[in-house]
Amino acid sequence: MKRFWKKTAFFTIIALIVFSLVASSGTKNKILSQDIRNPENCILAGSLNKQKQLNQLCTSTLNHINAPTPQTTSIPIPTPNFNLTNKERFLATITDKLFTIPQPGTYEYILLRAYGAVFVNHNPEVQLPSKVVFGDEKETKDFQSTLSMGKVNGTNNCYLQKAAADALNQAKAQINIPLKSGYGDSDCTRTFATNLRFWRKYANNKTLARVQQGQETKILGTVAPPGASQHLWGLAIDLRVASEAQRQALNQNGWFRTVEYDIPHWTYIGHPLDQLDEFGFENKVIGGISYWLTPL
Ligand SMILES: [Zn+2]
């Protein structure tokens, strides 16, 4: 009898130890996986260029943030998470678009802030560059050679990515919207050389150094640094827009002013106005002109 109780006590103790070990490791795993799944951590890791180091759980969380909303439009759109700040929501939206998310304070981050609005585009027909600045003509041409282009109606040689041209043509079917200069190779998709020529017209290497150091930003609303223009991506156009009806027609078809102080410059975002705050865009009105700026 005594042996029986000894045996029972021994097995009870073993069982308790095993149970507490399993319970504690379970708790640990739970906290760890919640930690990894935390969207802010994923975004932070992404913004610190550690995206590749993120494990599957984190990737699936980001995929969840970007998960398409079924049957709203033919183009999948991300589900917004309004618990996040504008900046976090914007970064969560674009994190799978860029090869690496630039770190705050870098030249690339400054360019992303100024010109990164296009990266919320989720139309699978729209090609986005894998980085915010092309190094030379070859890199630009390599990217442009992957694009499917469409002509803007009523122009001689104004070409944009087909989805962007189609959307613009829909706006133009509603109301006349002329090009700024009338020259397609300036107003529409540009070569690296044209981007560089425009830059040299307004700025120089010293300006570029000041932009890279974050000491000069206003020039970005006049001209894009070499290799950084949205016009290289076939997703921007310079227009003469004077009326509210023209602006509305453009907005209804996914075109917005996204570059502060660049009044003639329009960007194809591909989403309607009422979706822009879902991606974290911030509306700023300067001199009666309404801009939709990245929240970076
Ligand atoms: Zn422009």
PDB file of N, CA, C and O and ligand atoms in Angstrom, residues 190 231 237-238 262 265, ligand 1:
ATOM      1  N   ARG A 190       8.831  59.914 -70.256  1.00  0.00           N
ATOM      2  CA  ARG A 190      10.118  60.522 -70.627  1.00  0.00           C
ATOM      3  C   ARG A 190      11.232  59.498 -70.604  1.00  0.00           C
ATOM      4  O   ARG A 190      11.154  58.484 -69.912  1.00  0.00           O
ATOM      5  N   HIS A 231       7.539  60.386 -64.462  1.00  0.00           N
ATOM      6  CA  HIS A 231       7.352  60.318 -65.922  1.00  0.00           C
ATOM      7  C   HIS A 231       8.151  59.159 -66.529  1.00  0.00           C
ATOM      8  O   HIS A 231       7.836  58.697 -67.618  1.00  0.00           O
ATOM      9  N   ILE A 237       1.597  62.526 -65.996  1.00  0.00           N
ATOM     10  CA  ILE A 237       1.372  63.369 -67.176  1.00  0.00           C
ATOM     11  C   ILE A 237       1.244  64.821 -66.722  1.00  0.00           C
ATOM     12  O   ILE A 237       0.753  65.095 -65.619  1.00  0.00           O
ATOM     13  N   ASP A 238       1.720  65.749 -67.563  1.00  0.00           N
ATOM     14  CA  ASP A 238       1.564  67.179 -67.280  1.00  0.00           C
ATOM     15  C   ASP A 238       0.421  67.714 -68.128  1.00  0.00           C
ATOM     16  O   ASP A 238       0.432  67.567 -69.359  1.00  0.00           O
ATOM     17  N   ASP A 262       3.722  71.068 -57.692  1.00  0.00           N
ATOM     18  CA  ASP A 262       3.809  70.781 -59.130  1.00  0.00           C
ATOM     19  C   ASP A 262       2.381  70.763 -59.693  1.00  0.00           C
ATOM     20  O   ASP A 262       1.748  69.696 -59.810  1.00  0.00           O
ATOM     21  N   HIS A 265       1.289  68.664 -62.857  1.00  0.00           N
ATOM     22  CA  HIS A 265       1.689  67.251 -62.791  1.00  0.00           C
ATOM     23  C   HIS A 265       0.596  66.379 -62.162  1.00  0.00           C
ATOM     24  O   HIS A 265       0.161  66.619 -61.037  1.00  0.00           O
TER      25      HIS A 265
HETATM   26 ZN    ZN B   1       5.180  66.175 -64.484  1.00  0.00          ZN
END
